[in-house]
Amino acid sequence: MTTSHDYPLIRCKGLTKHYRKGRQTVTPLSALDLDVPRGEFLALMGPSGSGKTTLLNLIAGIDRPSEGILEFDRHEIGGLSRGRLARWRAAHVGYIFQLYHLIPVLTAFENVEIPLLLSGLSRRERRERVENALALVGLADRMHHVPSELSGGQEQRVAIARALVTDPPLLVADEPTGDLDRESAASVLALLQQFSAEFGKTIVMVTHDPRCADAAERTLHLEKGKLLEAEEAL
Amino acid sequence: MLPLSYALRNLYRDPARLLQTILGSALVVLMIMGAAAINQGMRETLDASGAADNVILLGAGSEESVLRSEVNERAAGIAQAAMPGIVEVAGRRAISPEIQQLTYVSVGNAKNRRALVRGVTPDALLVHTRVSLVEGRFPRPGEVMAGRLSWRKLGIPRQALRVGEPVQVEGVPMILSGLFAAPSTVMESEWWMDLNDLRTQAKRNNLSSVILRMRDDGFADADLFTKQRLDLELSALRESDYYARLADFYAPLRSMTWLTALLIAAGAFLGGLNTLYAAFASRIREIATLQTIGFRPWALALSLVEESMLACLCGAILAAFAAMLWLDGLAVSFSIGTFILRLTPEVAFMGLGTGMALGLIGAIPPALRCLLPPLPTALRAAS
């Protein structure tokens, strides 16, 4: 019998995504099956156009599948409306972007506080959480700086704090080190490993960089919208 | 919901764009306030010019304009003797035989300009109860009295109207005997002189009108009088109806004022819309990021609308100050009179409402452009 704990946090069955480009139908993801256990740090690799970002967007609830089943914690999320998906994302997902996507007019503190504005927490509770999140990524002393006053690595750490501040079970990261120097990239990966190991966060990361993928527990390769078998990937 | 501070800080992102939006909306609001003040001023002046208890006897067939009317000189005397229902003031019946004529007037060495001259007797004050002397005296033969806004139609400074100054009416030298007020009526821009003087100058042997101040139910008496005395070829009109017809006559002019203001405003609005498009378009990715975090599209649309409304409100306030400085108290002339532009609460609210509407309507198309693309596409947009 499968216990709730054994059941994967994310289950994809026959996951397919089509979209129209002019008169053509493009299928970036085709009948994909994938289970991601709780607490796993998974890396998705593949060439451009292989469907890895499409898969990440589906798992993160940013996009909806055309066919197939997409379950999160035993609940089907593929059919949720745009509004319900937004609520679901706020509660379950932290997103880390390659280019950080911080709000330039807000300070690091305010950027990290943004997701908490949807939580109904009091101002004091929000302050505590934001300060803790920034301390965790080593930026407690930069909380009143705006993004233009931070380095790329610091901006990405603010973005990680923003993804983490609501304590979501799932973190998704799209090329999180793609725009960073080697040292900053290493510190970002170390943080992700720490969140997976210490806080049990499930992490799905898309990357081009094999060194980056090495930080993950498992790496899957995609090509033409399908997962490759381990030996094929090698 | 996003805090208001987010919208506020976004305003300062690009000060040049903010200034453009503020000035654009200020121009729109100023145009609307100007048009509203002109139309309100003209309407109120025409409404107030006709007293409900006054009846005008005009020549039959010329009810549209007192300037074209010809009334038998005997009409005033016959009405005085035979018509019931006329108000009596200190033993005198309130009847005013008048000639009204558009003619050339000049003060001092200033250029001749056309102005409305009214030939009256002292009994005119019995029917035109809003008229009061503010300086000097009622004109005797060889004298003329000016309404306190008459300087505007002559294109002379207000200070040029001094009692005792020489005035030329149709080239005939006269003396300015006094200044009169008739608040909010077209009479404030008129020139009043002795009836016989004007009759001689105009070479007329008839009147333009006879104005009677009647008791409450007196119009029926006046109407009956004109129907019984067919030989006089008269028509009776309530003075308020006469000016209401004039107001209708000027309705196309008021529409043109609105149309002109709206066309200029539309140009400024489209310019402002373009600025907002540019301001919002550069933030498609940022707005998509906020949606990814979990903000609903309506909450983001609200924040964008807040931002646009704040900018437009600044424009509306700027326009209100400009209107207070340049429009309030400005004398505006039209063919039969002059009125003062007033920044009334109605005009101010219209300006403020326009500013708010601009902010709301102007934000919707660019906000939709930000919010409608699918999230994966919007997240890849250039910042």
Coordinates of C-alpha atoms in Angstrom, one line a residue:
Chain A
M1 CA 0.0 0.0 0.0
T2 CA 1.2 3.5 -0.9
T3 CA 1.2 5.9 2.1
S4 CA 0.7 9.6 1.6
H5 CA 4.4 10.1 2.3
D6 CA 5.5 7.6 -0.4
Y7 CA 3.2 9.1 -3.0
P8 CA 5.1 11.5 -5.2
L9 CA 4.5 15.2 -4.7
I10 CA 4.3 15.7 -8.5
R11 CA 2.9 13.0 -10.8
C12 CA 2.7 13.6 -14.6
K13 CA 0.9 11.0 -16.8
G14 CA 0.8 11.4 -20.5
L15 CA 1.5 15.1 -20.1
T16 CA 1.3 16.8 -23.4
K17 CA 1.4 20.4 -24.4
H18 CA 0.4 21.8 -27.9
Y19 CA 0.2 25.3 -29.0
R20 CA -0.5 26.9 -32.3
K21 CA 2.2 28.9 -34.2
G22 CA 0.5 30.4 -37.2
R23 CA -1.0 27.5 -39.1
Q24 CA 1.2 24.9 -37.4
T25 CA 0.6 23.0 -34.2
V26 CA 3.7 22.7 -32.1
T27 CA 4.1 20.0 -29.5
P28 CA 6.9 21.0 -27.1
L29 CA 5.9 18.2 -24.7
S30 CA 4.6 14.8 -25.7
A31 CA 3.0 12.1 -23.5
L32 CA 5.5 12.6 -20.7
D33 CA 5.4 10.5 -17.6
L34 CA 7.2 11.7 -14.5
D35 CA 7.1 11.3 -10.8
V36 CA 8.9 13.7 -8.5
P37 CA 9.1 12.4 -4.9
R38 CA 8.8 14.8 -1.9
G39 CA 12.0 16.5 -1.0
E40 CA 13.8 15.6 -4.2
F41 CA 16.2 18.1 -5.9
L42 CA 15.6 17.3 -9.6
A43 CA 17.5 18.8 -12.5
L44 CA 16.0 18.9 -16.0
M45 CA 18.5 19.2 -18.8
G46 CA 18.2 19.3 -22.5
P47 CA 19.0 21.4 -25.6
S48 CA 17.0 24.5 -26.4
G49 CA 13.5 23.6 -27.6
S50 CA 13.6 20.2 -25.8
G51 CA 10.5 21.1 -23.7
K52 CA 12.2 21.5 -20.3
T53 CA 10.9 25.0 -19.6
T54 CA 7.5 24.0 -20.8
L55 CA 7.5 21.1 -18.3
L56 CA 8.7 23.4 -15.6
N57 CA 5.9 25.9 -16.4
L58 CA 3.3 23.2 -16.2
I59 CA 4.7 21.8 -12.9
A60 CA 4.7 25.4 -11.5
G61 CA 1.1 26.0 -12.6
I62 CA 2.1 28.9 -14.9
D63 CA 0.8 27.0 -17.9
R64 CA -1.9 24.4 -18.4
P65 CA -1.4 21.0 -20.2
S66 CA -3.3 20.2 -23.4
E67 CA -3.6 16.6 -22.5
G68 CA -2.7 14.2 -19.7
I69 CA -2.7 14.2 -15.9
L70 CA -0.8 16.6 -13.7
E71 CA -1.1 15.9 -10.0
F72 CA 0.3 17.9 -7.1
D73 CA 0.0 16.2 -3.7
R74 CA -2.6 13.9 -5.2
H75 CA -4.7 16.8 -6.5
E76 CA -5.2 17.3 -10.2
I77 CA -4.0 20.9 -11.1
G78 CA -4.0 20.7 -14.8
G79 CA -7.6 21.6 -15.1
L80 CA -7.7 24.5 -12.7
S81 CA -8.9 27.9 -14.0
R82 CA -6.5 30.8 -14.3
G83 CA -7.7 32.3 -11.0
R84 CA -7.6 29.1 -9.1
L85 CA -4.1 28.4 -10.4
A86 CA -3.0 31.8 -9.2
R87 CA -4.2 31.0 -5.7
W88 CA -2.6 27.5 -5.9
R89 CA 0.7 29.0 -7.0
A90 CA 0.7 31.5 -4.1
A91 CA 0.3 28.7 -1.6
H92 CA 2.4 26.0 -3.1
V93 CA 5.2 27.2 -5.4
G94 CA 8.2 29.5 -5.1
Y95 CA 9.6 30.5 -8.5
I96 CA 13.3 31.4 -9.1
F97 CA 14.0 33.0 -12.5
Q98 CA 17.2 33.2 -14.5
L99 CA 17.0 37.0 -14.6
Y100 CA 15.8 37.3 -10.9
H101 CA 12.7 39.3 -11.9
L102 CA 12.8 41.6 -8.9
I103 CA 10.6 44.7 -8.8
P104 CA 13.1 47.5 -9.4
V105 CA 11.2 50.2 -7.4
L106 CA 11.0 48.0 -4.2
T107 CA 13.7 47.3 -1.7
A108 CA 15.0 43.8 -1.1
F109 CA 12.8 43.7 2.0
E110 CA 9.7 44.8 0.0
N111 CA 10.5 42.4 -2.8
V112 CA 10.6 39.5 -0.4
E113 CA 7.4 40.7 1.3
I114 CA 5.4 40.7 -1.9
P115 CA 4.2 37.0 -1.8
L116 CA 3.2 37.5 1.9
L117 CA 0.8 40.2 0.9
L118 CA -1.4 37.4 -0.3
S119 CA -1.2 35.4 2.9
G120 CA -3.3 37.5 5.3
L121 CA -0.4 37.7 7.8
S122 CA -0.1 40.7 10.1
R123 CA 2.6 43.3 9.4
R124 CA 4.7 42.1 12.3
E125 CA 4.5 38.5 11.2
R126 CA 5.4 39.5 7.7
R127 CA 8.4 41.5 9.0
E128 CA 9.6 38.5 11.0
R129 CA 9.3 36.1 8.0
V130 CA 11.0 38.5 5.6
E131 CA 13.9 39.1 8.0
N132 CA 14.3 35.4 8.5
A133 CA 14.3 34.7 4.8
L134 CA 16.8 37.4 4.0
A135 CA 19.0 36.2 6.9
L136 CA 18.9 32.7 5.5
V137 CA 20.2 33.8 2.1
G138 CA 22.9 36.0 3.9
L139 CA 21.4 39.4 3.0
A140 CA 20.1 40.6 6.4
D141 CA 22.3 43.7 6.0
R142 CA 21.0 44.6 2.5
M143 CA 17.3 44.5 3.2
H144 CA 16.8 48.2 2.5
H145 CA 18.7 48.2 -0.8
V146 CA 16.9 48.4 -4.1
P147 CA 17.9 45.8 -6.8
S148 CA 20.0 48.3 -8.7
E149 CA 22.3 48.6 -5.6
L150 CA 22.9 44.8 -5.5
S151 CA 25.2 42.5 -7.4
G152 CA 23.7 39.8 -9.7
G153 CA 24.4 37.1 -7.1
Q154 CA 22.8 39.2 -4.4
E155 CA 19.7 39.9 -6.6
Q156 CA 19.3 36.1 -7.2
R157 CA 19.6 35.5 -3.4
V158 CA 16.8 38.1 -2.8
A159 CA 14.8 36.2 -5.5
I160 CA 15.4 32.9 -3.6
A161 CA 14.3 34.5 -0.4
R162 CA 11.2 35.7 -2.1
A163 CA 10.5 32.2 -3.4
L164 CA 11.0 30.7 0.0
V165 CA 9.3 33.2 2.3
T166 CA 5.8 31.7 2.1
D167 CA 7.4 28.3 2.9
P168 CA 6.0 26.5 -0.2
P169 CA 6.6 22.8 -0.6
L170 CA 7.8 23.2 -4.2
L171 CA 10.6 25.5 -5.5
V172 CA 11.0 25.7 -9.3
A173 CA 14.1 27.3 -10.8
D174 CA 14.6 28.2 -14.4
E175 CA 18.3 28.5 -15.1
P176 CA 18.9 30.1 -11.7
T177 CA 22.6 30.4 -12.3
G178 CA 22.5 31.2 -16.0
D179 CA 23.3 34.9 -15.4
L180 CA 25.8 34.6 -12.6
D181 CA 29.6 34.3 -12.2
R182 CA 31.0 31.0 -11.0
E183 CA 31.3 32.0 -7.3
S184 CA 27.7 33.4 -7.1
A185 CA 26.4 30.4 -9.0
A186 CA 28.0 28.1 -6.4
S187 CA 26.5 30.0 -3.5
V188 CA 23.0 29.9 -5.1
L189 CA 23.3 26.1 -5.7
A190 CA 24.5 25.6 -2.1
L191 CA 21.4 27.4 -0.9
L192 CA 19.2 25.2 -3.0
Q193 CA 20.9 22.1 -1.7
Q194 CA 20.5 23.4 1.8
F195 CA 16.7 24.0 1.3
S196 CA 16.3 20.5 -0.1
A197 CA 18.3 18.8 2.6
E198 CA 17.4 20.8 5.7
F199 CA 13.9 21.9 5.0
G200 CA 12.7 19.1 2.8
K201 CA 11.8 21.3 -0.1
T202 CA 11.1 19.7 -3.4
I203 CA 13.1 21.5 -6.1
V204 CA 12.7 21.2 -9.9
M205 CA 15.5 23.1 -11.7
V206 CA 16.0 23.6 -15.4
T207 CA 19.6 24.1 -16.5
H208 CA 21.9 23.9 -19.4
D209 CA 25.0 23.6 -17.2
P210 CA 26.0 20.0 -16.2
R211 CA 28.0 21.4 -13.3
C212 CA 24.9 23.1 -12.0
A213 CA 22.9 19.8 -12.5
D214 CA 25.5 18.0 -10.4
A215 CA 24.1 19.9 -7.4
A216 CA 20.8 18.0 -7.8
E217 CA 20.1 14.5 -6.5
R218 CA 18.7 13.4 -9.9
T219 CA 19.1 14.7 -13.4
L220 CA 16.6 14.0 -16.2
H221 CA 17.3 14.8 -19.9
L222 CA 14.6 15.9 -22.3
E223 CA 14.8 15.9 -26.1
K224 CA 12.0 16.8 -28.5
G225 CA 9.5 16.9 -25.7
K226 CA 10.3 13.4 -24.3
L227 CA 12.3 12.2 -21.4
L228 CA 15.4 10.2 -22.4
E229 CA 16.3 7.0 -20.6
A230 CA 19.4 7.3 -18.4
E231 CA 21.6 5.4 -20.8
E232 CA 20.4 7.5 -23.8
A233 CA 21.2 10.6 -21.8
L234 CA 24.7 9.4 -21.3
Chain B
M1 CA -3.9 43.4 -3.4
L2 CA -0.7 45.3 -4.1
P3 CA -0.1 48.2 -1.7
L4 CA -0.7 51.7 -3.0
S5 CA 3.0 52.5 -2.4
Y6 CA 3.8 50.1 -5.3
A7 CA 1.7 52.3 -7.7
L8 CA 3.1 55.5 -6.1
R9 CA 6.7 54.4 -6.6
N10 CA 6.1 53.3 -10.2
L11 CA 5.0 56.9 -10.9
Y12 CA 8.6 58.1 -10.2
R13 CA 10.3 55.4 -12.4
D14 CA 10.4 57.7 -15.4
P15 CA 10.0 61.4 -14.4
A16 CA 9.8 62.5 -18.0
R17 CA 7.0 60.1 -18.7
L18 CA 5.2 61.1 -15.5
L19 CA 5.5 64.8 -16.5
Q20 CA 4.1 64.0 -20.0
T21 CA 1.1 62.2 -18.5
I22 CA 0.5 64.9 -16.0
L23 CA 0.7 67.7 -18.6
G24 CA -1.4 65.8 -21.1
S25 CA -4.2 65.1 -18.5
A26 CA -3.9 68.7 -17.3
L27 CA -4.5 70.0 -20.8
V28 CA -7.6 67.7 -21.2
V29 CA -9.0 68.7 -17.9
L30 CA -8.3 72.4 -18.5
M31 CA -10.1 72.2 -21.9
I32 CA -13.1 70.5 -20.3
M33 CA -13.2 73.0 -17.4
G34 CA -13.0 75.9 -19.9
A35 CA -15.8 74.5 -22.0
A36 CA -17.9 73.8 -19.0
A37 CA -17.3 77.3 -17.5
I38 CA -18.2 79.0 -20.9
N39 CA -21.3 77.0 -21.4
Q40 CA -22.4 77.4 -17.8
G41 CA -21.7 81.1 -17.8
M42 CA -23.6 81.6 -21.1
R43 CA -26.6 79.5 -20.0
E44 CA -26.8 81.2 -16.6
T45 CA -26.5 84.7 -18.1
L46 CA -29.3 84.0 -20.6
D47 CA -31.4 82.3 -17.9
A48 CA -31.0 85.2 -15.5
S49 CA -31.5 87.9 -18.1
G50 CA -35.2 87.3 -18.4
A51 CA -37.4 88.0 -15.4
A52 CA -40.4 85.7 -15.0
D53 CA -42.8 88.5 -14.3
N54 CA -41.8 90.7 -17.2
V55 CA -43.6 90.7 -20.5
I56 CA -42.1 92.0 -23.7
L57 CA -44.3 93.4 -26.4
L58 CA -42.7 93.0 -29.7
G59 CA -43.7 93.6 -33.3
A60 CA -45.8 90.7 -34.6
G61 CA -43.6 88.4 -36.6
S62 CA -40.3 89.4 -35.0
E63 CA -40.5 87.3 -31.8
E64 CA -37.1 85.8 -32.4
S65 CA -35.2 89.1 -32.0
V66 CA -35.8 92.3 -30.3
L67 CA -33.3 93.9 -32.7
R68 CA -35.5 93.3 -35.7
S69 CA -38.7 94.3 -33.9
E70 CA -40.7 97.4 -34.7
V71 CA -43.4 98.5 -32.3
N72 CA -45.8 101.4 -32.8
E73 CA -44.8 104.4 -30.7
R74 CA -48.3 104.6 -29.4
A75 CA -48.2 101.1 -28.0
A76 CA -46.6 102.1 -24.7
G77 CA -49.1 104.8 -24.0
I78 CA -52.1 102.7 -24.9
A79 CA -50.8 99.8 -22.8
Q80 CA -50.3 102.3 -19.9
A81 CA -53.8 103.4 -20.1
A82 CA -55.7 100.2 -21.0
M83 CA -53.8 97.1 -19.8
P84 CA -54.7 95.6 -16.4
G85 CA -52.3 93.6 -14.4
I86 CA -49.3 95.9 -14.6
V87 CA -47.3 96.3 -11.3
E88 CA -47.3 99.8 -9.8
V89 CA -44.2 101.2 -8.0
A90 CA -44.7 104.3 -6.0
G91 CA -47.8 105.2 -8.1
R92 CA -46.0 104.6 -11.4
R93 CA -47.0 101.8 -13.7
A94 CA -43.9 99.6 -14.6
I95 CA -43.8 100.1 -18.4
S96 CA -40.6 100.7 -20.3
P97 CA -40.6 101.7 -24.0
E98 CA -37.2 100.8 -25.4
I99 CA -35.1 100.9 -28.5
Q100 CA -32.3 98.3 -28.8
Q101 CA -29.8 98.6 -31.5
L102 CA -26.3 97.2 -32.3
T103 CA -24.3 100.3 -33.1
Y104 CA -20.7 101.6 -33.0
V105 CA -19.4 102.9 -29.6
S106 CA -16.0 104.2 -28.7
V107 CA -14.5 105.5 -25.5
G108 CA -11.8 108.2 -25.6
N109 CA -9.5 107.5 -28.5
A110 CA -10.2 103.7 -28.7
K111 CA -11.4 102.1 -31.9
N112 CA -15.1 101.9 -32.7
R113 CA -16.6 98.6 -31.8
R114 CA -20.2 97.3 -32.1
A115 CA -22.1 97.2 -28.9
L116 CA -25.7 96.9 -27.9
V117 CA -27.2 100.3 -27.1
R118 CA -30.5 100.5 -25.3
G119 CA -32.6 103.7 -25.5
V120 CA -34.6 104.0 -22.3
T121 CA -36.5 106.3 -20.0
P122 CA -35.9 106.4 -16.2
D123 CA -39.0 104.0 -16.0
A124 CA -36.7 101.3 -17.3
L125 CA -35.5 100.8 -13.7
L126 CA -39.1 99.9 -12.7
V127 CA -39.0 96.8 -15.0
H128 CA -35.3 95.9 -14.9
T129 CA -35.1 95.3 -11.2
R130 CA -31.7 93.7 -11.3
V131 CA -30.2 96.9 -12.7
S132 CA -28.6 99.2 -10.1
L133 CA -26.3 102.2 -10.5
V134 CA -22.9 101.6 -9.1
E135 CA -21.4 105.0 -10.0
G136 CA -22.6 108.3 -11.4
R137 CA -26.2 108.8 -12.5
F138 CA -28.9 107.7 -14.9
P139 CA -28.3 109.3 -18.3
R140 CA -29.9 112.5 -19.3
P141 CA -30.0 113.7 -22.9
G142 CA -26.5 113.8 -24.3
E143 CA -25.3 111.2 -21.8
V144 CA -24.8 107.5 -21.8
M145 CA -24.5 104.9 -19.0
A146 CA -22.4 101.8 -19.3
G147 CA -22.9 98.3 -18.0
R148 CA -19.9 97.3 -15.8
L149 CA -18.7 94.6 -18.3
S150 CA -19.2 96.8 -21.4
W151 CA -15.4 97.4 -21.6
R152 CA -14.9 93.8 -22.6
K153 CA -16.9 94.1 -25.9
L154 CA -15.1 97.3 -26.7
G155 CA -11.7 95.7 -26.2
I156 CA -10.7 98.5 -23.8
P157 CA -9.3 98.2 -20.3
R158 CA -11.7 98.2 -17.4
Q159 CA -10.2 101.4 -16.0
A160 CA -11.0 103.3 -19.2
L161 CA -14.7 103.4 -18.2
R162 CA -14.6 106.6 -16.0
V163 CA -17.6 108.7 -15.3
G164 CA -17.3 112.0 -17.2
E165 CA -15.2 110.5 -20.0
P166 CA -16.2 111.4 -23.6
V167 CA -18.0 108.5 -25.4
Q168 CA -19.0 108.4 -29.1
V169 CA -22.2 106.5 -30.0
E170 CA -22.5 106.1 -33.8
G171 CA -20.0 109.0 -34.1
V172 CA -22.1 111.3 -31.9
P173 CA -20.2 112.7 -28.9
M174 CA -21.7 112.0 -25.5
I175 CA -20.6 111.9 -21.9
L176 CA -20.4 108.8 -19.7
S177 CA -22.8 109.6 -16.9
G178 CA -22.6 106.5 -14.9
L179 CA -21.9 102.8 -14.5
F180 CA -24.5 100.2 -13.7
A181 CA -24.6 96.6 -12.6
A182 CA -27.1 93.9 -13.6
P183 CA -25.6 90.8 -12.1
S184 CA -25.4 87.7 -14.3
T185 CA -27.5 89.3 -17.1
V186 CA -26.6 90.3 -20.7
M187 CA -27.5 93.9 -19.7
E188 CA -24.1 94.2 -18.0
S189 CA -22.4 94.7 -21.3
E190 CA -25.0 97.1 -22.7
W191 CA -24.9 100.9 -23.1
W192 CA -28.0 102.8 -22.0
M193 CA -28.9 106.2 -23.2
D194 CA -31.9 108.5 -23.4
L195 CA -34.7 107.0 -25.6
N196 CA -35.2 110.2 -27.5
D197 CA -31.5 110.6 -28.2
L198 CA -31.3 107.1 -29.7
R199 CA -34.5 107.5 -31.6
T200 CA -33.1 110.7 -33.3
Q201 CA -29.7 109.1 -33.9
A202 CA -31.2 106.0 -35.4
K203 CA -33.7 108.0 -37.3
R204 CA -36.5 105.8 -36.0
N205 CA -40.1 106.6 -35.5
N206 CA -40.9 103.4 -33.7
L207 CA -39.7 101.4 -30.7
S208 CA -38.0 98.0 -30.5
S209 CA -40.1 96.8 -27.6
V210 CA -42.3 97.7 -24.6
I211 CA -41.4 95.9 -21.4
L212 CA -44.0 95.5 -18.8
R213 CA -43.6 94.2 -15.2
M214 CA -46.8 92.2 -14.5
R215 CA -48.4 90.8 -11.5
D216 CA -48.4 87.0 -11.1
D217 CA -51.1 86.2 -13.5
G218 CA -50.5 89.3 -15.7
F219 CA -49.2 87.5 -18.9
A220 CA -52.8 86.6 -19.8
D221 CA -53.7 90.3 -19.6
A222 CA -50.9 91.3 -21.9
D223 CA -51.6 88.5 -24.3
L224 CA -55.3 89.4 -24.5
F225 CA -54.3 93.1 -25.0
T226 CA -52.2 92.2 -28.1
K227 CA -55.1 90.1 -29.5
Q228 CA -57.6 92.8 -28.9
R229 CA -55.5 95.6 -30.3
L230 CA -54.7 94.0 -33.7
D231 CA -54.1 97.5 -35.1
L232 CA -50.9 97.7 -33.1
E233 CA -49.6 94.4 -34.6
L234 CA -48.0 93.3 -31.3
S235 CA -47.0 90.0 -29.9
A236 CA -46.6 89.3 -26.1
L237 CA -43.8 87.1 -24.8
R238 CA -42.6 86.4 -21.3
E239 CA -39.2 87.9 -20.9
S240 CA -37.9 84.5 -19.5
D241 CA -39.3 82.7 -22.6
Y242 CA -37.6 85.2 -24.9
Y243 CA -34.2 84.5 -23.3
A244 CA -34.9 80.8 -23.3
R245 CA -35.4 81.0 -27.0
L246 CA -32.2 82.9 -27.3
A247 CA -30.5 80.2 -25.2
D248 CA -31.8 77.6 -27.7
F249 CA -30.5 79.8 -30.6
Y250 CA -27.0 79.6 -29.0
A251 CA -27.2 75.9 -28.3
P252 CA -25.2 75.1 -31.5
L253 CA -22.5 77.5 -30.3
R254 CA -22.3 75.7 -27.0
S255 CA -22.1 72.4 -28.8
M256 CA -19.3 73.7 -30.9
T257 CA -17.5 74.8 -27.7
W258 CA -17.8 71.3 -26.4
L259 CA -16.8 69.8 -29.7
T260 CA -13.7 71.9 -30.0
A261 CA -12.7 71.2 -26.4
L262 CA -13.4 67.4 -26.9
L263 CA -11.3 67.3 -30.1
I264 CA -8.3 69.0 -28.4
A265 CA -8.9 66.8 -25.4
A266 CA -9.0 63.7 -27.5
G267 CA -5.7 64.5 -29.1
A268 CA -4.1 65.1 -25.6
F269 CA -5.8 61.9 -24.4
L270 CA -4.4 59.8 -27.2
G271 CA -1.0 61.3 -26.5
G272 CA -1.4 60.3 -22.8
L273 CA -2.6 56.8 -23.8
N274 CA 0.6 56.4 -25.9
T275 CA 2.7 57.4 -22.9
L276 CA 0.9 54.9 -20.7
Y277 CA 1.3 52.2 -23.3
A278 CA 5.0 52.8 -23.3
A279 CA 5.2 53.0 -19.5
F280 CA 3.2 49.7 -19.0
A281 CA 4.7 47.9 -21.9
S282 CA 8.1 48.0 -20.4
R283 CA 6.7 46.2 -17.4
I284 CA 5.0 43.2 -19.0
R285 CA 7.6 40.9 -17.5
E286 CA 7.3 42.4 -14.1
I287 CA 3.6 42.1 -14.1
A288 CA 3.8 38.5 -15.3
T289 CA 6.2 37.9 -12.4
L290 CA 3.6 39.2 -9.9
Q291 CA 1.0 36.9 -11.5
T292 CA 3.4 34.0 -11.2
I293 CA 3.8 34.8 -7.5
G294 CA 0.0 34.5 -7.2
F295 CA -1.5 38.0 -7.7
R296 CA -4.8 37.8 -9.7
P297 CA -5.0 39.8 -12.9
W298 CA -7.7 42.1 -11.5
A299 CA -5.5 43.0 -8.5
L300 CA -2.7 44.0 -10.9
A301 CA -5.1 45.9 -13.2
L302 CA -6.3 47.8 -10.1
S303 CA -2.8 48.7 -9.3
L304 CA -2.1 49.9 -12.8
V305 CA -5.4 51.9 -12.8
E306 CA -4.4 53.4 -9.4
E307 CA -1.1 54.5 -10.9
S308 CA -2.7 56.1 -13.9
M309 CA -5.4 57.7 -11.8
L310 CA -2.8 59.2 -9.5
A311 CA -0.9 60.8 -12.4
C312 CA -4.2 62.1 -14.0
L313 CA -5.3 63.4 -10.6
C314 CA -2.1 65.4 -10.4
G315 CA -2.9 66.7 -13.9
A316 CA -6.4 67.6 -12.8
I317 CA -5.1 69.5 -9.7
L318 CA -2.6 71.3 -11.9
A319 CA -5.4 72.2 -14.3
A320 CA -7.6 73.4 -11.4
F321 CA -4.8 75.8 -10.3
A322 CA -4.3 76.9 -13.9
A323 CA -8.1 77.5 -14.2
M324 CA -8.1 79.5 -11.0
L325 CA -5.3 81.6 -12.2
W326 CA -6.3 82.2 -15.8
L327 CA -10.0 81.3 -16.3
D328 CA -11.7 82.3 -13.1
G329 CA -13.0 85.9 -13.4
L330 CA -12.3 86.1 -17.2
A331 CA -14.9 88.2 -19.1
V332 CA -16.1 86.4 -22.2
S333 CA -18.2 88.1 -24.9
F334 CA -20.7 86.7 -27.3
S335 CA -22.9 88.6 -29.7
I336 CA -25.5 89.9 -27.3
G337 CA -23.6 90.0 -24.0
T338 CA -20.7 89.4 -21.8
F339 CA -20.4 87.0 -18.9
I340 CA -17.7 86.2 -16.3
L341 CA -16.2 82.7 -16.2
R342 CA -16.6 81.2 -12.8
L343 CA -14.9 78.2 -11.4
T344 CA -18.0 76.9 -9.7
P345 CA -18.1 73.6 -7.7
E346 CA -19.9 72.1 -10.7
V347 CA -17.1 73.1 -13.1
A348 CA -14.4 71.9 -10.6
F349 CA -16.2 68.6 -10.1
M350 CA -16.4 68.2 -13.9
G351 CA -12.7 68.8 -14.2
L352 CA -11.9 66.4 -11.4
G353 CA -14.3 63.8 -12.8
T354 CA -12.7 64.1 -16.2
G355 CA -9.2 63.6 -14.6
M356 CA -10.4 60.5 -12.8
A357 CA -12.2 59.1 -15.9
L358 CA -9.0 59.8 -18.0
G359 CA -7.0 57.8 -15.5
L360 CA -9.5 55.0 -15.5
I361 CA -10.2 54.7 -19.2
G362 CA -6.6 55.5 -20.2
A363 CA -5.2 52.7 -18.1
I364 CA -7.5 49.9 -19.3
P365 CA -6.1 49.3 -22.9
P366 CA -2.4 49.3 -21.8
A367 CA -3.3 47.3 -18.7
L368 CA -5.0 44.7 -20.9
R369 CA -2.0 44.6 -23.1
C370 CA 0.1 43.7 -20.1
L371 CA -2.3 41.2 -18.6
L372 CA -3.7 39.3 -21.6
P373 CA -0.6 37.5 -23.0
P374 CA -0.1 34.0 -21.6
L375 CA 2.2 33.9 -18.6
P376 CA 5.0 31.9 -20.2
T377 CA 5.1 34.4 -23.1
A378 CA 4.9 37.5 -20.8
L379 CA 7.7 36.1 -18.6
R380 CA 10.0 36.1 -21.6
A381 CA 9.1 39.7 -22.6
A382 CA 11.9 42.3 -22.6
S383 CA 12.1 44.4 -19.5

